[in-house]
Short mmCIF file of C-alpha atoms and ligand atoms in Angstrom, two decimals:
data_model
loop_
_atom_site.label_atom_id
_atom_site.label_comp_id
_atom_site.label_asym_id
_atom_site.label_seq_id
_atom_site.Cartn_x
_atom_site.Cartn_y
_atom_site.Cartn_z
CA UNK A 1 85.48 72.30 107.85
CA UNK A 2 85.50 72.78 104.04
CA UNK A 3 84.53 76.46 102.61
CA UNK A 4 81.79 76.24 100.39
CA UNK A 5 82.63 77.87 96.79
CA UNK A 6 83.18 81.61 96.70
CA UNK A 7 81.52 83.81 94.48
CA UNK A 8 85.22 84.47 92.73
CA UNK A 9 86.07 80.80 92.30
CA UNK A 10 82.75 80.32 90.29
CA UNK A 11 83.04 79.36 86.62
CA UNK A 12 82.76 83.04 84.47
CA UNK A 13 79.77 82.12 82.88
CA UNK A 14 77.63 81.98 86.28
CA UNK A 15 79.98 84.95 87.54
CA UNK A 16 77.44 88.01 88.51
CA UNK A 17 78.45 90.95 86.78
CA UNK A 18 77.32 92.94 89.27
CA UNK A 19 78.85 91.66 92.14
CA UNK A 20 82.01 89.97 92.15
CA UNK A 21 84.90 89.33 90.11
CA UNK A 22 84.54 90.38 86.34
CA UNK A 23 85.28 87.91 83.57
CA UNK A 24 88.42 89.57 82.44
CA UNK A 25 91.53 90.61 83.75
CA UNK A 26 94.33 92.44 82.30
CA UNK A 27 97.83 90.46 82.69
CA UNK A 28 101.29 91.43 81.23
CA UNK A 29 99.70 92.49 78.19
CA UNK A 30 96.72 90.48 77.65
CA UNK A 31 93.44 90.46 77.87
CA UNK A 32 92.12 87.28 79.51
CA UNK A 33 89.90 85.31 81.98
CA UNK A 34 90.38 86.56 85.24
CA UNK A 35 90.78 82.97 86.37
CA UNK A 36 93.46 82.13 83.92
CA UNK A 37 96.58 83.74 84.79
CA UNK A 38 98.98 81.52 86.97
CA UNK A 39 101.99 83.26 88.61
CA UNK A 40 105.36 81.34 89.03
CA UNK A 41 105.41 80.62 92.53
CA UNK A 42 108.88 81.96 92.83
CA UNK A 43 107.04 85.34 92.15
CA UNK A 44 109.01 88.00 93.75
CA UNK A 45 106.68 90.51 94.61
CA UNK A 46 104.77 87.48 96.47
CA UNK A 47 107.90 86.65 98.12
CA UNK A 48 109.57 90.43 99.11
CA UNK A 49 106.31 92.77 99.39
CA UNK A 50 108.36 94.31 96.08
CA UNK A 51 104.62 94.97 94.55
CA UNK A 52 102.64 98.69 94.42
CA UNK A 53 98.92 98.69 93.66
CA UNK A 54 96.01 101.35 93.30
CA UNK A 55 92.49 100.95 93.92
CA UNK A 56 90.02 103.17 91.63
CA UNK A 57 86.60 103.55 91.75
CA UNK A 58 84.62 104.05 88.71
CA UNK A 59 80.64 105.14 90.07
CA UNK A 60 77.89 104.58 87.93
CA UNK A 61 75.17 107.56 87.78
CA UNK A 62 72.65 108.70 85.57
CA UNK A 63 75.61 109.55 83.56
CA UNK A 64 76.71 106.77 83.10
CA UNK A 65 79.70 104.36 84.47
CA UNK A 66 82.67 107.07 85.36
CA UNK A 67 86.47 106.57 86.71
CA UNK A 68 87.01 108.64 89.45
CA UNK A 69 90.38 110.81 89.58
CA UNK A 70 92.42 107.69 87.61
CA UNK A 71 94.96 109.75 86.02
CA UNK A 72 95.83 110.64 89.70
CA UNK A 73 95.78 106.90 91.49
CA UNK A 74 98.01 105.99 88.02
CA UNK A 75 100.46 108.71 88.80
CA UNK A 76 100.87 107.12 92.28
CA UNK A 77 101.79 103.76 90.84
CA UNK A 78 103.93 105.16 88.65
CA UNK A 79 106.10 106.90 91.25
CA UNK A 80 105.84 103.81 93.33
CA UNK A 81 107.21 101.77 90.32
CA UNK A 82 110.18 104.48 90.14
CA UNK A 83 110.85 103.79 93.95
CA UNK A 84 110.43 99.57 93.18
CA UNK A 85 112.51 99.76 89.91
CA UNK A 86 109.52 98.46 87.67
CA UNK A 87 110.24 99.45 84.41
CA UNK A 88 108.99 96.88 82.27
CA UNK A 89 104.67 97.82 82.17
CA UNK A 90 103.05 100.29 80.85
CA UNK A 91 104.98 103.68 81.75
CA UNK A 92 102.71 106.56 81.42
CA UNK A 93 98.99 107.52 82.80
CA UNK A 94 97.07 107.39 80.16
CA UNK A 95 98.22 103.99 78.80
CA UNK A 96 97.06 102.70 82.09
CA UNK A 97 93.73 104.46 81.85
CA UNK A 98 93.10 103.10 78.20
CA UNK A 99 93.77 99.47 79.50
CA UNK A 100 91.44 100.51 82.19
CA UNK A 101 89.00 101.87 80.14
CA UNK A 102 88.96 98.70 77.81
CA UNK A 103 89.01 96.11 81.09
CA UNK A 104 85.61 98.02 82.16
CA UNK A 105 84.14 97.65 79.08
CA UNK A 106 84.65 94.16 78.07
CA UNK A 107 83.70 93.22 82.40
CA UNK A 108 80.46 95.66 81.52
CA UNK A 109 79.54 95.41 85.48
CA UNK A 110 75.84 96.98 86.00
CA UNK A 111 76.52 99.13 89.10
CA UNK A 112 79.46 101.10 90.72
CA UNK A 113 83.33 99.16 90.33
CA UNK A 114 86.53 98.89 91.83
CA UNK A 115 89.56 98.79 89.39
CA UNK A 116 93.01 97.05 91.33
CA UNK A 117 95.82 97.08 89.15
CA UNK A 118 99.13 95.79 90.78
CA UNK A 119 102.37 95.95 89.59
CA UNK A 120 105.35 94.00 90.35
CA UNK A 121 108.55 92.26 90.66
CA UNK A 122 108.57 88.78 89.12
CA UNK A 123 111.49 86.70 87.79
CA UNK A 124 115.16 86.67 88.43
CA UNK A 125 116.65 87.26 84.87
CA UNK A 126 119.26 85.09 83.85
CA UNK A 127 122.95 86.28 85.45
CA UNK A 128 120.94 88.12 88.55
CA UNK A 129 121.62 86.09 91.69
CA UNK A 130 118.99 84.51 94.31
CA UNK A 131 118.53 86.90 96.44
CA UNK A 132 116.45 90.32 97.64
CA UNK A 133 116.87 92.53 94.89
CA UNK A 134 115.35 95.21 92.76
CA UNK A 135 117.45 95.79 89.25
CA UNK A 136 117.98 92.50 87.43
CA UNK A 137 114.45 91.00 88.20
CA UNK A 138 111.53 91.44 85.48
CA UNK A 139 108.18 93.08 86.13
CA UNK A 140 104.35 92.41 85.69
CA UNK A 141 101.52 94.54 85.90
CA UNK A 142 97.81 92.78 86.06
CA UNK A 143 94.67 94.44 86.37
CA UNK A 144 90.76 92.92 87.75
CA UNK A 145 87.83 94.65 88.37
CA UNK A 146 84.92 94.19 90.79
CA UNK A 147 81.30 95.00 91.26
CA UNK A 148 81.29 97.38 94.71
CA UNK A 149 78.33 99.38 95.09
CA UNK A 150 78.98 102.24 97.26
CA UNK A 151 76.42 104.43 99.72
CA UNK A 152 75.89 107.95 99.95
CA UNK A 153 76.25 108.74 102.91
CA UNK A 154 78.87 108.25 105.78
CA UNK A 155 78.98 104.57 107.09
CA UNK A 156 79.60 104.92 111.32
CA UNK A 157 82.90 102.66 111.94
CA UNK A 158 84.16 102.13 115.47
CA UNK A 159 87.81 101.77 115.28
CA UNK A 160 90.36 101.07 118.26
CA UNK A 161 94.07 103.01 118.75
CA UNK A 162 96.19 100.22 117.44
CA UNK A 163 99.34 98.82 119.44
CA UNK A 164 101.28 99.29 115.92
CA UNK A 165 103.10 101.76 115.13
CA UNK A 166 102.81 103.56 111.35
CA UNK A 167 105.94 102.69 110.11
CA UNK A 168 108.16 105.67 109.39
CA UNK A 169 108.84 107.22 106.19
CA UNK A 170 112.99 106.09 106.48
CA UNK A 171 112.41 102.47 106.67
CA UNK A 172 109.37 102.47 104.48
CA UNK A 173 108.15 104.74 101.38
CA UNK A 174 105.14 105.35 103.09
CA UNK A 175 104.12 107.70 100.58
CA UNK A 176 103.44 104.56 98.15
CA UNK A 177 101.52 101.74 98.21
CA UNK A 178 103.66 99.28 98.26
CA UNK A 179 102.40 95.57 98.90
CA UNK A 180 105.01 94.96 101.63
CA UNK A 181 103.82 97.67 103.47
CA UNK A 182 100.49 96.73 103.88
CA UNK A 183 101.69 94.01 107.09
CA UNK A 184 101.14 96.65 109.04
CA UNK A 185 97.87 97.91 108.03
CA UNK A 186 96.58 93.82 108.20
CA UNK A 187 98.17 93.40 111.77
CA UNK A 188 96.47 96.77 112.85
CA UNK A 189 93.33 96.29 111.34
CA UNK A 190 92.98 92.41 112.49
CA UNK A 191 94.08 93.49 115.95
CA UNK A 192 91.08 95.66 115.99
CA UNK A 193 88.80 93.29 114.40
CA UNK A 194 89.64 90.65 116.88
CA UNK A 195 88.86 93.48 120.04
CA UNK A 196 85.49 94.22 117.93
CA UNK A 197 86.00 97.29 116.46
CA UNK A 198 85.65 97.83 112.42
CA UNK A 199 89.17 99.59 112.06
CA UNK A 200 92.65 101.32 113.42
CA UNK A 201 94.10 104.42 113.77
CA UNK A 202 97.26 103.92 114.03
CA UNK A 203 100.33 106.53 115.37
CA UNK A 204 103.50 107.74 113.70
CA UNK A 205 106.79 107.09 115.33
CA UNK A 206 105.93 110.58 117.85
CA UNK A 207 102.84 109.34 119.26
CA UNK A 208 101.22 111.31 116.47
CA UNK A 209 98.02 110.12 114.84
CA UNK A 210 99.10 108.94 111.28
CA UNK A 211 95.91 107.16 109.73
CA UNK A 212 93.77 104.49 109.92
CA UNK A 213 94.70 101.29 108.38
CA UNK A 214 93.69 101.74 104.68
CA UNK A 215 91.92 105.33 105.04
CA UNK A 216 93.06 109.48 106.32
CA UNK A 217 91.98 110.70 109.35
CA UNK A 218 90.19 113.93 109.98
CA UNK A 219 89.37 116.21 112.75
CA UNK A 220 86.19 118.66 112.65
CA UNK A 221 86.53 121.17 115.70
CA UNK A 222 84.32 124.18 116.07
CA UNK A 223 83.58 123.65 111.84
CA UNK A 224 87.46 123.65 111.44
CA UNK A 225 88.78 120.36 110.03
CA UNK A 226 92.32 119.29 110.60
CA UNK A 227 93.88 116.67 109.36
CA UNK A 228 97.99 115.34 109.39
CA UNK A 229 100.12 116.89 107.04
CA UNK A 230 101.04 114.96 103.94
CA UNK A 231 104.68 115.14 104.54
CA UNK A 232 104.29 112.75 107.86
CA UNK A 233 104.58 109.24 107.84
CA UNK A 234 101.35 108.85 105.66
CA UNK A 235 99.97 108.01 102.68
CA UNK A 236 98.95 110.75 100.95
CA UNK A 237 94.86 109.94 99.73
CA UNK A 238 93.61 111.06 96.60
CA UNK A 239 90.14 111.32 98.48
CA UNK A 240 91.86 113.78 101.20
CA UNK A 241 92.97 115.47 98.35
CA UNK A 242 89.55 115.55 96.98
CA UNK A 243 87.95 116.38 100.15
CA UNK A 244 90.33 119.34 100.85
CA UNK A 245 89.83 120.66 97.77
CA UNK A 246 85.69 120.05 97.99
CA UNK A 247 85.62 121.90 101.67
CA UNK A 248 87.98 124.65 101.09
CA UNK A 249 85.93 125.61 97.52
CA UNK A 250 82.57 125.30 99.49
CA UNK A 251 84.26 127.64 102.66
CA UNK A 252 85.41 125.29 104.97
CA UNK A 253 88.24 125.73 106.51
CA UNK A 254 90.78 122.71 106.33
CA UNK A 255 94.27 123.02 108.57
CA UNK A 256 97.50 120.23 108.05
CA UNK A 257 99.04 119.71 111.01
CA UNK A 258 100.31 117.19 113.65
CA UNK A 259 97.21 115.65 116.01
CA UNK A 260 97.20 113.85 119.22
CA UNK A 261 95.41 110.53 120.29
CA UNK A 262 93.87 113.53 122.78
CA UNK A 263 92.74 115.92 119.46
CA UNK A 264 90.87 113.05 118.49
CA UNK A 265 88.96 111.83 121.84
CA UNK A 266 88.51 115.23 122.38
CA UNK A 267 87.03 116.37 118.74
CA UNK A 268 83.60 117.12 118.00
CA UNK A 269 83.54 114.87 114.91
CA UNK A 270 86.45 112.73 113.43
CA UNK A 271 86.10 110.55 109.61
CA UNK A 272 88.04 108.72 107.37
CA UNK A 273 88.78 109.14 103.96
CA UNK A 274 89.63 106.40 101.14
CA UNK A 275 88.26 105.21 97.82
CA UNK A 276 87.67 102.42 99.19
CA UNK A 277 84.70 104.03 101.93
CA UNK A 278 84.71 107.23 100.62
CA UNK A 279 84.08 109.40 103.49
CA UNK A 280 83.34 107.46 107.03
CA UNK A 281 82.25 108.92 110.44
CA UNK A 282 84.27 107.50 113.64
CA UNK A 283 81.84 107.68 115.99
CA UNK A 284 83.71 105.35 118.90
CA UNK A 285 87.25 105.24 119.51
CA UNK A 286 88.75 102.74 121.59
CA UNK A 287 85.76 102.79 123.81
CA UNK A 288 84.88 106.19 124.03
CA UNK A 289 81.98 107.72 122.33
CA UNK A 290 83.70 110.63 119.49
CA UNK A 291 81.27 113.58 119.78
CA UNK A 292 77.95 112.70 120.52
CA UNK A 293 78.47 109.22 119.41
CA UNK A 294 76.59 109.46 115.89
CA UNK A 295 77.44 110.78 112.60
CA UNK A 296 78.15 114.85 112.75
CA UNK A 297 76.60 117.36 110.72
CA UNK A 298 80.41 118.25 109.29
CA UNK A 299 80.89 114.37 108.13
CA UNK A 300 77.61 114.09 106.79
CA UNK A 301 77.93 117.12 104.61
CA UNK A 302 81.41 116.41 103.46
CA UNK A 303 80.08 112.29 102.33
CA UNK A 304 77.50 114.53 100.44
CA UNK A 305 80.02 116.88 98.89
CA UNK A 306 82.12 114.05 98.20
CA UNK A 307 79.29 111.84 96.58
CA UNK A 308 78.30 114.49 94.56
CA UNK A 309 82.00 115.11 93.26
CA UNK A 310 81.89 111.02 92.30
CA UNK A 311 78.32 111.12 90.45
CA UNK A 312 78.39 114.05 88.74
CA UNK A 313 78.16 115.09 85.22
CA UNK A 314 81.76 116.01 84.33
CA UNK A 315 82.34 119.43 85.12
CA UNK A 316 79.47 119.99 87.37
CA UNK A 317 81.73 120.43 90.57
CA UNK A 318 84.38 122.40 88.73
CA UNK A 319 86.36 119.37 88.01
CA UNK A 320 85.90 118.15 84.72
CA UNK A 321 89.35 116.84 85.14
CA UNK A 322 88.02 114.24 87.78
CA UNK A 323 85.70 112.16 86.22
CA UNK A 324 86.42 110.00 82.80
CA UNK A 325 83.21 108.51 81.04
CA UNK A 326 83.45 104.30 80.00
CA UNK A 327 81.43 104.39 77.02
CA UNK A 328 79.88 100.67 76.45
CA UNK A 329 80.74 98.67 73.72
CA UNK A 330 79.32 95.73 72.10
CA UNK A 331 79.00 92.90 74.54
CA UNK A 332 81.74 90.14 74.27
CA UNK A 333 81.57 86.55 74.84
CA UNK A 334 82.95 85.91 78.01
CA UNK A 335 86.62 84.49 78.16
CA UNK A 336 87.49 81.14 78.45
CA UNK A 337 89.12 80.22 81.71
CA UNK A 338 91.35 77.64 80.10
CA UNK A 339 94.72 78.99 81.67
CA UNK A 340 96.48 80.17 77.94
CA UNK A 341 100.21 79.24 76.84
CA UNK A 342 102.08 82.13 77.69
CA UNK A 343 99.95 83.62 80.82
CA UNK A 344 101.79 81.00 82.63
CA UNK A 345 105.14 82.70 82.73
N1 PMP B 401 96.16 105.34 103.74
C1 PMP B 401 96.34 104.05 103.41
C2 PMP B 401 97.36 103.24 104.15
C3 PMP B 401 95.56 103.48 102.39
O1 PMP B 401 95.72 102.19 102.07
C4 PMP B 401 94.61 104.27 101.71
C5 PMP B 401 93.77 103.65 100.61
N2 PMP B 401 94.40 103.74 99.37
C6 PMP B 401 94.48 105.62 102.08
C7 PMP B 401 95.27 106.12 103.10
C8 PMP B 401 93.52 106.51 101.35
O2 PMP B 401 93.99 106.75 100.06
P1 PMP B 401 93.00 107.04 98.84
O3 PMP B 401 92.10 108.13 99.30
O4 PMP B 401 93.89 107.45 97.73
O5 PMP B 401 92.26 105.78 98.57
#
């Protein structure tokens, strides 16, 4: 059976700005249509995993359209790119946020956006032999953006204890987000999908809860919340960070340290935490009802918390720091799609 045409493969004048794929893309220096760059197919980073990539969330409010802790997400890549060898993008923060900033405003999406820059390994330079390496290979970095509204409130996921194991921090930087490493989180979250759940949790190594398969994992017993330490085999989320933060400034008391499958059947409330869902209440877990089987007042309150943090007017939780406004510009034509000499390197 032939797939009828997606909503990204459409031409960029019928493209939706507020759903979807915007017109632009950022790729190895240039501003073009998102449909016109063309990777070599010897691509390294498609071949090895040898890629890292962020995804941001920029809300739009009543004060307008706002990137959410970038400077943060961009300090990631960059210490993924150390651990990948990348040199050749881009190297500090805030040139990534002002090609960030620009991409937002030329794709001028109506309602709330996800920004996924990737960077990676591309072409063998001349004298480096075939192989699986790091040094003597060149680098790309590309950025697209796409309309994403987010809720807010918690969604209710059921998720299922996966069979796979978190791999562990000495045979994968766990701590970035490397491309490579992300087999894992597809196996886990497919192996759920296909037993009709929404998502994983999968273990370390120990038997240890680690995370779900793109999101934390939190514990709320008798108001307490607990949650694994960042040092395990983890990656460490800029929205537990943000939720940490939110809950211990509001009172809440928020523990690190080491959890059981048994913590977790056994907790009055468990959610998730990523950009990508913000904050999501687990409310079955491999077939048994978490708590009383609905969203918790604790997970409710911290989505709220956590929504507010996102929407506000800079400053307004005591984070200034957090939010970065995308002031318009004048519209632009949209791109042509016409892949451009030079894109296709
Ligand atoms: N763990 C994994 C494996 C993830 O992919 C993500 C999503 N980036 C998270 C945790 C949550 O991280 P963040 O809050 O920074 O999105």
């Amino acid at each position: 059976m032939t797939a009828g045409p997606s909503l990204l493969d459409a031409a960029p004048q019928q493209r939706p700005t507020q759903l979807g794929l915007g017109p632009w893309a950022y790729d190895r220096g240039e501003f073009v249509a998102a449909t016109a760059p063309r990777l070599p197919l010897s691509t390294q980073g498609l071949h090895y995993g040898t890629a890292v990539f962020e995804g941001i969330r920029a809300y739009r409010s009543e004060h307008g359209l706002q990137l959410f802790r970038a400077r943060e997400h961009y300090e990631r890549l960059l210490r993924g790119c150390r651990i990948l060898r990348i040199t050749g993008i881009p190297s500090t923060a805030q040139e990534l946020i002002d090609i960030t900033v620009e991409l937002l405003r030329r794709n001028a999406h109506e309602g709330d956006v996800y920004v996924r820059p990737v960077a990676h390994k591309l072409s063998l330079l001349p004298g480096t032999p075939p192989g699986v390496s790091l040094a003597g290979v060149s680098d790309a970095l590309s950025l697209t953006t796409f309309g994403y509204p987010t809720s807010s409130g918690a969604a209710e996921v059921r998720c299922a204890l996966s069979a796979w194991r978190r791999p562990s921090s000495d045979a994968l930087p766990v701590q970035a987000k490397t491309a490579g490493g992300y087999v894992t989180s597809a196996l886990a979250c497919d192996e759920a999908r296909a037993a009709g759940y929404d998502d994983a949790i999968l273990l370390d190594r120990w038997g240890n809860v680690a995370e779900a398969s793109t999101a934390n994992v939190f514990v709320v017993r008798d108001g307490v919340l607990v949650t694994p330490p960042a040092s395990g085999d983890l990656l460490p989320g800029i929205t537990r960070d943000t939720v940490i933060t939110l809950c211990r400034e509001t009172g809440t008391t928020v523990l690190e340290r080491t959890l059981s499958p048994a913590d977790l059947y056994t907790a009055d409330e468990v959610f998730l935490t990523s950009t990508g869902k913000g904050v999501a209440s687990v409310v079955e877990l491999s077939g048994r009802a978490i708590g009383s089987g609905t969203t918790g007042p604790v997970a409710a309150r911290v989505a709220a918390l956590y929504h507010t943090a996102t929407t506000a007017r800079g400053g307004d939780v005591g984070h200034p720091e957090w939010l970065l406004t995308v002031t318009p510009s004048e519209p632009l034509p949209h791109p042509s799609s016409t892949p451009s000499e030079g894109t296709n390197r």
